[in-house]
Short mmCIF file of N, CA and C in Angstrom, two decimals:
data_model
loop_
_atom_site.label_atom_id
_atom_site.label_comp_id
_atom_site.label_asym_id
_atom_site.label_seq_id
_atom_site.Cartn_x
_atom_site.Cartn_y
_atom_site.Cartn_z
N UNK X 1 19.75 33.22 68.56
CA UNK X 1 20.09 33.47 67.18
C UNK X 1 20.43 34.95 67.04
N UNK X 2 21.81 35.33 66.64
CA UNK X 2 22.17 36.23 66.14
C UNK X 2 20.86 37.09 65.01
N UNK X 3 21.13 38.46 64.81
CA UNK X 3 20.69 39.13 63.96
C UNK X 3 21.10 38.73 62.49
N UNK X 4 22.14 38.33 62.57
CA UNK X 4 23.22 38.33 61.21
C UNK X 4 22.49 36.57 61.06
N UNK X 5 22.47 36.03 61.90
CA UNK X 5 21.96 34.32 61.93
C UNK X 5 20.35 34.41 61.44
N UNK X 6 19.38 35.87 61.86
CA UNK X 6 18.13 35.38 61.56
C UNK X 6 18.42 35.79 60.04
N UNK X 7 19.32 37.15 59.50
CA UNK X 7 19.20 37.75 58.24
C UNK X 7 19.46 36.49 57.12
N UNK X 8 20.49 35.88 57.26
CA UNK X 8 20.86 34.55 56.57
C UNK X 8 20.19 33.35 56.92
N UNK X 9 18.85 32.97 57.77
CA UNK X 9 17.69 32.18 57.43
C UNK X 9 17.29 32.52 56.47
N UNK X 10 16.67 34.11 56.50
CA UNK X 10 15.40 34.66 56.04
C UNK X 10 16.31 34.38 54.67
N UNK X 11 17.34 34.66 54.22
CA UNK X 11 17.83 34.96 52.77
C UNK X 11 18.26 33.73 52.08
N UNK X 12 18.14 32.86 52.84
CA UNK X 12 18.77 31.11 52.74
C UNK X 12 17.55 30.35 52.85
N UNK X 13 16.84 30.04 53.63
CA UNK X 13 15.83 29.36 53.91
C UNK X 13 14.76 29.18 53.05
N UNK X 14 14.85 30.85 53.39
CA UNK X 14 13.50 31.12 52.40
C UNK X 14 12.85 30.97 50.69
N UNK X 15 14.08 31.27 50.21
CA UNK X 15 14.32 31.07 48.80
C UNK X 15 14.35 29.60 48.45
N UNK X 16 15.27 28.80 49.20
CA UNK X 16 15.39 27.50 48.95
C UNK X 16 13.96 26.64 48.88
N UNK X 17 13.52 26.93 49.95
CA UNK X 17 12.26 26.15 50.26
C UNK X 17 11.00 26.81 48.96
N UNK X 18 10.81 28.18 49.07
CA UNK X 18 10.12 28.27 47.70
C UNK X 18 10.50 27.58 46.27
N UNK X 19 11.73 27.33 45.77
CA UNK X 19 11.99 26.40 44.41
C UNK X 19 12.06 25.50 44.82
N UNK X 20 11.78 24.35 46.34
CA UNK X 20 11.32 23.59 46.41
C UNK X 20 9.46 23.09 46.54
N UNK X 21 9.38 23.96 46.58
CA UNK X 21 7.76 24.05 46.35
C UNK X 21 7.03 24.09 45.28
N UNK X 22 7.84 25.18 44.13
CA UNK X 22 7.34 24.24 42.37
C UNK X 22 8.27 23.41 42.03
N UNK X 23 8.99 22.44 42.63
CA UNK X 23 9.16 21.39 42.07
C UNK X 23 8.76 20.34 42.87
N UNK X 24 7.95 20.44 44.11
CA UNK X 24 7.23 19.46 44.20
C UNK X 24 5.93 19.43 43.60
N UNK X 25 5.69 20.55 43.80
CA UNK X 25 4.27 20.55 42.82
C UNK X 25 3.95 20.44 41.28
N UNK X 26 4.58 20.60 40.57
CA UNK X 26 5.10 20.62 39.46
C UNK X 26 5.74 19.47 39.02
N UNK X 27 6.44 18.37 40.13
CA UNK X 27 7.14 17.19 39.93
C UNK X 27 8.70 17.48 38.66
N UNK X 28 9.33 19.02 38.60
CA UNK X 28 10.26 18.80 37.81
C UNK X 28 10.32 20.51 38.21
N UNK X 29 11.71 20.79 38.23
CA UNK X 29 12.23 21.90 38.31
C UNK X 29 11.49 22.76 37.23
N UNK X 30 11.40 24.29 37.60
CA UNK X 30 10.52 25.50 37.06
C UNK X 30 11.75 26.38 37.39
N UNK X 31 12.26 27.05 36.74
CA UNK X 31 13.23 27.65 37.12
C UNK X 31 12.55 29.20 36.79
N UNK X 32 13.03 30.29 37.36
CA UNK X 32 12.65 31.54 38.17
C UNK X 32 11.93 32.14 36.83
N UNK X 33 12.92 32.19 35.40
CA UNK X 33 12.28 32.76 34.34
C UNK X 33 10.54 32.85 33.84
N UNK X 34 10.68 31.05 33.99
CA UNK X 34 9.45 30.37 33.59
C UNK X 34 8.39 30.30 34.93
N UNK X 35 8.90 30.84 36.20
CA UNK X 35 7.56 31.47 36.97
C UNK X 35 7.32 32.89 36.65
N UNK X 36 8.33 33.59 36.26
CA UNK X 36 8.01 34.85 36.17
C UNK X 36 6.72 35.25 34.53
N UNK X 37 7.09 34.13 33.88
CA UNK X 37 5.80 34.18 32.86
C UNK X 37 4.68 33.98 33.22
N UNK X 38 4.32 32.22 34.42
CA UNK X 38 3.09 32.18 34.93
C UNK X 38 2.38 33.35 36.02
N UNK X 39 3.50 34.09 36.48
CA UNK X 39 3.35 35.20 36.98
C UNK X 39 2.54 36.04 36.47
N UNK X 40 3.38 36.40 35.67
CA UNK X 40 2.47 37.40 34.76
C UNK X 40 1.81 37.07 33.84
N UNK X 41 1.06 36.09 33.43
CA UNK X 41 -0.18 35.13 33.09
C UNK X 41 -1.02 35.65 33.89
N UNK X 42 -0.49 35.38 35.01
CA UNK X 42 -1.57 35.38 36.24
C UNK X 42 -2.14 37.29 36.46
N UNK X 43 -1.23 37.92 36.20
CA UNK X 43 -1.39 39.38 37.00
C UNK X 43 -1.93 39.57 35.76
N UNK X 44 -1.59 39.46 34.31
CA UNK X 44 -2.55 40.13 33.24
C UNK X 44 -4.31 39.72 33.10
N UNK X 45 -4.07 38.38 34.23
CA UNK X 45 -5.90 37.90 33.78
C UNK X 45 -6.28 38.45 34.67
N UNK X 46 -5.74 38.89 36.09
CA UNK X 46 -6.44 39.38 36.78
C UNK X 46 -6.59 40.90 36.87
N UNK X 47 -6.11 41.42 35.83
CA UNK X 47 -6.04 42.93 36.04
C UNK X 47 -6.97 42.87 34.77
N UNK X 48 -7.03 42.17 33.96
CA UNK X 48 -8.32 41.84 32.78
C UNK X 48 -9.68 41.76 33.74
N UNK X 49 -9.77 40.61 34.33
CA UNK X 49 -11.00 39.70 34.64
C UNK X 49 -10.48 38.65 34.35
N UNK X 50 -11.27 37.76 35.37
CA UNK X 50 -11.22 36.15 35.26
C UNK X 50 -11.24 35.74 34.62
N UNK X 51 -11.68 35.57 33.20
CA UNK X 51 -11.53 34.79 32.14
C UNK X 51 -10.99 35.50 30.78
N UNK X 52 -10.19 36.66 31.10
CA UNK X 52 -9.41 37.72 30.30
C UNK X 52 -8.23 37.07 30.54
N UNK X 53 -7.36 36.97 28.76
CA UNK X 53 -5.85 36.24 28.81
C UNK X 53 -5.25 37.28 27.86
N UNK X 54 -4.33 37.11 28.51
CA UNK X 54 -3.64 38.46 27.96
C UNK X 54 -2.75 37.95 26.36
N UNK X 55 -2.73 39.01 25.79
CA UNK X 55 -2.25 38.94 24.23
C UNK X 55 -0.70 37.98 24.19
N UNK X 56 -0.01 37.93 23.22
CA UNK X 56 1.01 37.32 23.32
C UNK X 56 2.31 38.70 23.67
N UNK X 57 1.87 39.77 22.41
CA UNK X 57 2.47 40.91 22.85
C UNK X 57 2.74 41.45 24.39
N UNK X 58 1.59 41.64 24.95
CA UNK X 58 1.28 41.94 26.29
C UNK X 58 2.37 40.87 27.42
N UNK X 59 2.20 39.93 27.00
CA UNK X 59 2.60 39.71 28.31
C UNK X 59 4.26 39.31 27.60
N UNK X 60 4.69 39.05 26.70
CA UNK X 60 6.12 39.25 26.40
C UNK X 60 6.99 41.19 26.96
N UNK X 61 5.80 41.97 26.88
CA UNK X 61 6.31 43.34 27.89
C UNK X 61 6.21 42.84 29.10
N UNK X 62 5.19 42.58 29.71
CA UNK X 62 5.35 42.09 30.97
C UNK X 62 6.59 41.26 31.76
N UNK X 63 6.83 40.28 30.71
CA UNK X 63 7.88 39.12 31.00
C UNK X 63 9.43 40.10 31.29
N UNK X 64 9.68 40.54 29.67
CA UNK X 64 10.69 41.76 29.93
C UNK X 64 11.18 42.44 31.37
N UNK X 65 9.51 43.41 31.27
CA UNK X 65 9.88 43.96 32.78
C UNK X 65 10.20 43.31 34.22
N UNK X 66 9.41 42.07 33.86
CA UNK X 66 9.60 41.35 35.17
C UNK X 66 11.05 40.71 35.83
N UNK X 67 11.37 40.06 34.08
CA UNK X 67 13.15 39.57 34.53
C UNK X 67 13.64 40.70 33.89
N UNK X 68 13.63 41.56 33.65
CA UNK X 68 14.36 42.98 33.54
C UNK X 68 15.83 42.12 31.91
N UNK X 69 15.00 41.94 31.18
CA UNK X 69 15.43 41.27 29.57
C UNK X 69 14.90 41.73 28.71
N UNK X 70 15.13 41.68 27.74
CA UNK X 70 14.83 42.01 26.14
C UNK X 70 13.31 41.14 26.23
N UNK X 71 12.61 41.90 25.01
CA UNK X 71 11.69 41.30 24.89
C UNK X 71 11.75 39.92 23.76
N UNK X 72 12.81 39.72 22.83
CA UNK X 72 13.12 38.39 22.63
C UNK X 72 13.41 37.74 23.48
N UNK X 73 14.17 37.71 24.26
CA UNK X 73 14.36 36.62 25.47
C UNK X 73 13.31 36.53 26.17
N UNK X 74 12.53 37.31 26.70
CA UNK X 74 11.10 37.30 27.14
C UNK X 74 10.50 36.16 26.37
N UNK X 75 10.29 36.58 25.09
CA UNK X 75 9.90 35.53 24.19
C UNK X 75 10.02 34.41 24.13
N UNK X 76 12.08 33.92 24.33
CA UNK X 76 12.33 32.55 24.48
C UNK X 76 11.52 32.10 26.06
N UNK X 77 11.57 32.70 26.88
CA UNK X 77 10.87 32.33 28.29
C UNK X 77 9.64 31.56 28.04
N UNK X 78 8.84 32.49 27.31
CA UNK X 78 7.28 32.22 26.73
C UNK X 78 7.46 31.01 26.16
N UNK X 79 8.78 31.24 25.43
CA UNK X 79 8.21 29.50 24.59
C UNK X 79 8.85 28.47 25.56
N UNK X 80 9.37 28.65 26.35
CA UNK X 80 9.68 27.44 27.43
C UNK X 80 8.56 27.05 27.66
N UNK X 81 7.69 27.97 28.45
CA UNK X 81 6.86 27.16 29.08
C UNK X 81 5.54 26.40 28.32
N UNK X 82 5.51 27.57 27.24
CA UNK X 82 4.50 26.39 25.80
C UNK X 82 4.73 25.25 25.70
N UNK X 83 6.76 24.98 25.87
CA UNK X 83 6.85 23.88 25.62
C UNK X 83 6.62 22.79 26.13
N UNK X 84 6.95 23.05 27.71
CA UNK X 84 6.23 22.19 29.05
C UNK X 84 5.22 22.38 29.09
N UNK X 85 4.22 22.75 28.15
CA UNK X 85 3.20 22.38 28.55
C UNK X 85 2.15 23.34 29.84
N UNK X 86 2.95 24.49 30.25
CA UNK X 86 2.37 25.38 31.73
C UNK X 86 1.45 26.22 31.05
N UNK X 87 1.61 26.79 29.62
CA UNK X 87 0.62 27.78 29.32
C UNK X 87 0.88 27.42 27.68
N UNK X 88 -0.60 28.07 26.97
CA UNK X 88 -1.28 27.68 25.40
C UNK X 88 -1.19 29.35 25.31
N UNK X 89 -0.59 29.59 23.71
CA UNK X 89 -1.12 30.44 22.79
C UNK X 89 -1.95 30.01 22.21
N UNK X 90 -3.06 30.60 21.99
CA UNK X 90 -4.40 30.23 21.00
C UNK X 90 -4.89 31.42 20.66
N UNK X 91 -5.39 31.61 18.89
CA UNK X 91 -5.68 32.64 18.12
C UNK X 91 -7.01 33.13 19.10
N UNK X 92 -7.54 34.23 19.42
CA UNK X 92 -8.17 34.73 19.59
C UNK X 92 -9.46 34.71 18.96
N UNK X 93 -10.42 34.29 19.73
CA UNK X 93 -11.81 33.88 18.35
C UNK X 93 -12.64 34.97 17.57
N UNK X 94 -12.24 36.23 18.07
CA UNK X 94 -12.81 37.65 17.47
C UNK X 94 -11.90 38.24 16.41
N UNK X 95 -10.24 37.59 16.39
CA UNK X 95 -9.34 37.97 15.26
C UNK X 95 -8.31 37.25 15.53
N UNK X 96 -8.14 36.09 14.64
CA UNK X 96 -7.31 35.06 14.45
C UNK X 96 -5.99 35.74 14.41
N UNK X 97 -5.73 36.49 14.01
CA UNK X 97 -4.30 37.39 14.13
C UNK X 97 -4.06 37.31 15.39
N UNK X 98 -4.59 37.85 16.55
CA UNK X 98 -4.16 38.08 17.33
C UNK X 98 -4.18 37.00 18.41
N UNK X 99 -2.67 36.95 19.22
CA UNK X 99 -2.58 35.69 19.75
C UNK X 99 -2.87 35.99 21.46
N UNK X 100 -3.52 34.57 22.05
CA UNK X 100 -3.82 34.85 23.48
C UNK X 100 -3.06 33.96 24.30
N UNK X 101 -2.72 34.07 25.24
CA UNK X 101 -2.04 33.28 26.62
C UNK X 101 -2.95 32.79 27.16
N UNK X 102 -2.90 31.42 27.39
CA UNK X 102 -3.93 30.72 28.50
C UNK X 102 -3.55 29.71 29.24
N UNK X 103 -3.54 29.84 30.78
CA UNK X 103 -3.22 28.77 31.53
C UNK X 103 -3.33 27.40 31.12
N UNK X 104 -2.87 26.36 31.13
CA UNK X 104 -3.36 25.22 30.64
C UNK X 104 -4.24 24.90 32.28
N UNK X 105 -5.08 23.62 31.86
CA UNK X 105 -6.05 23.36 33.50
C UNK X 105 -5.15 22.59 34.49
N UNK X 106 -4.08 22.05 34.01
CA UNK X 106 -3.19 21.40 35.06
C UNK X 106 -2.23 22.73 35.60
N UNK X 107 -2.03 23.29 34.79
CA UNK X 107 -1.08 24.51 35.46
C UNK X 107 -1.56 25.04 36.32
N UNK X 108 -3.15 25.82 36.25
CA UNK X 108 -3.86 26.64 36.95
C UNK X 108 -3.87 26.06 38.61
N UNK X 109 -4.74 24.98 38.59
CA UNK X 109 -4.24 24.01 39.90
C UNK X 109 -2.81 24.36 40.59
N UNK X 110 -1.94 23.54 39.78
CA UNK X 110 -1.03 23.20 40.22
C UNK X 110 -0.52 25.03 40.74
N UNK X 111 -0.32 26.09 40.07
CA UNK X 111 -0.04 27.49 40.38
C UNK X 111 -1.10 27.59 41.75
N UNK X 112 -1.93 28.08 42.05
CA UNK X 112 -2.13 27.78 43.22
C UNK X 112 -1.77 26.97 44.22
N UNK X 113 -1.92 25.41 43.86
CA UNK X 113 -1.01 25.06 45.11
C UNK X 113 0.39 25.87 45.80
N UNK X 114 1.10 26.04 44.84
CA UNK X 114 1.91 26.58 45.39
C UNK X 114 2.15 27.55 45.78
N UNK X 115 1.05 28.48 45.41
CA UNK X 115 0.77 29.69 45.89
C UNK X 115 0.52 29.59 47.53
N UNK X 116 -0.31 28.42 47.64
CA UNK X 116 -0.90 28.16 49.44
C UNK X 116 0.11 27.25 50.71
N UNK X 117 1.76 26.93 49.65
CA UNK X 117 2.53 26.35 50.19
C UNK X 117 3.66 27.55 50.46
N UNK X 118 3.56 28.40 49.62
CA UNK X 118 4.69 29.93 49.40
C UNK X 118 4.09 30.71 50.88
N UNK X 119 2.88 30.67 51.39
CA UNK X 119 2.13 30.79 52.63
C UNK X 119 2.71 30.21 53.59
N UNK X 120 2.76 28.75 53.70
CA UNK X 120 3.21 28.17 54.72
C UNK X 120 4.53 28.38 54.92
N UNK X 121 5.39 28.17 53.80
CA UNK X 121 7.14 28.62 53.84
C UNK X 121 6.90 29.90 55.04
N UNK X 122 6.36 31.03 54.68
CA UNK X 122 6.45 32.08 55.26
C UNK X 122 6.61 31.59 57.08
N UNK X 123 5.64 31.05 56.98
CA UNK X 123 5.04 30.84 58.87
C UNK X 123 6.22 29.95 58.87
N UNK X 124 6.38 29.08 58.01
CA UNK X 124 7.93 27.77 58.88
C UNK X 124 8.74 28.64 59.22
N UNK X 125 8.96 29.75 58.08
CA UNK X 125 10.46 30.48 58.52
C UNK X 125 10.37 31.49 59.75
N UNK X 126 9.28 32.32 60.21
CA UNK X 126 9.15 32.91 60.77
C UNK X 126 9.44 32.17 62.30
N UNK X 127 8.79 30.69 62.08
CA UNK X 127 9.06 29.80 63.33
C UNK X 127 10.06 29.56 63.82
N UNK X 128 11.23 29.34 62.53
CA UNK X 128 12.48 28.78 62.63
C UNK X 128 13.47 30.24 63.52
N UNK X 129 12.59 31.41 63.15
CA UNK X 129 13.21 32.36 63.76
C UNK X 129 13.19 32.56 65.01
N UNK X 130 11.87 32.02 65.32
CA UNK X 130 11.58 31.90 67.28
C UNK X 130 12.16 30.85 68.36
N UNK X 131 12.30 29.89 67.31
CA UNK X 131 13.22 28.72 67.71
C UNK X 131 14.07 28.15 66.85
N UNK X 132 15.22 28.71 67.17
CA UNK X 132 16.40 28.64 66.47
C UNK X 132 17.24 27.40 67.12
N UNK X 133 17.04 26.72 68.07
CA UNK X 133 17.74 25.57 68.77
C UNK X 133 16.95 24.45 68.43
N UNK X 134 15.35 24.49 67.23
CA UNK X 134 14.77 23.54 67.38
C UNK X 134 15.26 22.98 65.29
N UNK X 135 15.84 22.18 65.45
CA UNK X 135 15.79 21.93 64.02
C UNK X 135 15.11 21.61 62.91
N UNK X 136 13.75 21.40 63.54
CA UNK X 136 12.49 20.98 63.01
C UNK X 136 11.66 22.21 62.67
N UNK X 137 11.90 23.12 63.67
CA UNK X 137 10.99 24.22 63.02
C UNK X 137 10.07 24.47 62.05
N UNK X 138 8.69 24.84 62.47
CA UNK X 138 7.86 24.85 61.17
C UNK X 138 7.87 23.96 60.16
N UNK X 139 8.78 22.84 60.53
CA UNK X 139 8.47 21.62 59.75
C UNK X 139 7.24 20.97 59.25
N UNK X 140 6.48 21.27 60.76
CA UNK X 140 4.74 21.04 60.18
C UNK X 140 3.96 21.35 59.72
N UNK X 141 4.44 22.60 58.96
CA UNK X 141 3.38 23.63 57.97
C UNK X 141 3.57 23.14 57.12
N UNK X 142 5.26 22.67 56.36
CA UNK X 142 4.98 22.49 54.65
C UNK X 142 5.19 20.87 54.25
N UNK X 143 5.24 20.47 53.37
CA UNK X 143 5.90 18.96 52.94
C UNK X 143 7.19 18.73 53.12
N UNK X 144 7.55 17.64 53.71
CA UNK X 144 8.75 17.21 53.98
C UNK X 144 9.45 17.47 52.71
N UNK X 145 9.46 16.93 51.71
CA UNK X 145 10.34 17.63 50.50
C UNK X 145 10.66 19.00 50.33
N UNK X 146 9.62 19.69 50.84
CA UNK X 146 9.66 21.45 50.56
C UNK X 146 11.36 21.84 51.57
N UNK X 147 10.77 21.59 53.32
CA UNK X 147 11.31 21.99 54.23
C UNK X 147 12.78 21.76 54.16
N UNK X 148 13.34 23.38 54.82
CA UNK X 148 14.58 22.65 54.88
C UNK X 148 15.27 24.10 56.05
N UNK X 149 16.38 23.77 56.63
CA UNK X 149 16.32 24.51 57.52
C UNK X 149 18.07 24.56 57.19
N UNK X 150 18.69 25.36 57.33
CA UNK X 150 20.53 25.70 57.40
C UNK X 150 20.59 25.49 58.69
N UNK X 151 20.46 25.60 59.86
CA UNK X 151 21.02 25.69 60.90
C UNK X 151 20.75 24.48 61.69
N UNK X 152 19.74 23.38 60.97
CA UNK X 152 19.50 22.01 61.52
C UNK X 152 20.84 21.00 61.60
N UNK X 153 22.19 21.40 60.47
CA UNK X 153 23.09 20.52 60.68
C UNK X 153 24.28 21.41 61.14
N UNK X 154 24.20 22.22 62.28
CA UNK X 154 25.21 23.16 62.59
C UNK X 154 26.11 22.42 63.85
N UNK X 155 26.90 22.27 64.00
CA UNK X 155 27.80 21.46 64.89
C UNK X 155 28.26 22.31 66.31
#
């Protein structure tokens, strides 16, 4: 395998097989916006504490910075995923004004899984790089739905 052959795995492979990984887990396409909210769901509770959810304000800056957008569109992001159902605004019980972000309990799960499958992608691809004549490569780390390889149907 060429240099130019491993650079276009790593930039092909890799990506593909991760948005196949929240939508197997997830059972329905998540498109990049609406991870970048559970994203930063995730980085505001943990830079809080574990059971710290970040404001609605807060993480609409966050969202912004993350897809590099306005903080209305940030906003529309936020309400995507309210709408599916991935994360709850709920008033805050110390001041009803102020609004909080909270994982829903199927999301939380399900965000990890794929956190421990975004792991395995890594090792398939790294495999696919050592054996580039094998088309299966690292096939056995992730789910057959996830995996997928460019150079398995090369003639």
């Amino acid at each position: 395998m060429t240099q130019s052959q491993e650079h276009i795995s790593v930039a092909l492979n890799l990506p593909v097989m991760m948005d196949l990984a929240w939508d197997e887990v997830f059972g329905h396409k998540i498109d990049q916006n609406t991870r970048a909210v559970l994203d930063m769901v995730f980085y505001a509770g943990l830079s809080k504490g574990p059971e710290a959810a970040p404001s609605l304000g807060t993480l609409m800056r966050l969202v912004a910075q993350a897809t590099d957008r306005e903080a209305q569109t940030a906003k529309m992001f936020i309400n995507r995923a309210v709408d599916v159902g991935l994360i709850e605004v709920r008033s805050d019980a110390t001041d009803s004004r102020r609004k909080l972000v909270h994982f829903t309990d199927d999301t939380v799960a399900k965000y990890f899984q794929v956190n421990e499958i975004k792991k395995k992608i890594v090792m398939a691809v790294a495999e696919q790089l050592k054996e580039p004549q094998n088309p299966r490569a690292g096939s056995h780390l992730t789910p057959p739905s996830v995996y997928t390889n460019i150079w398995a149907n090369e003639d």
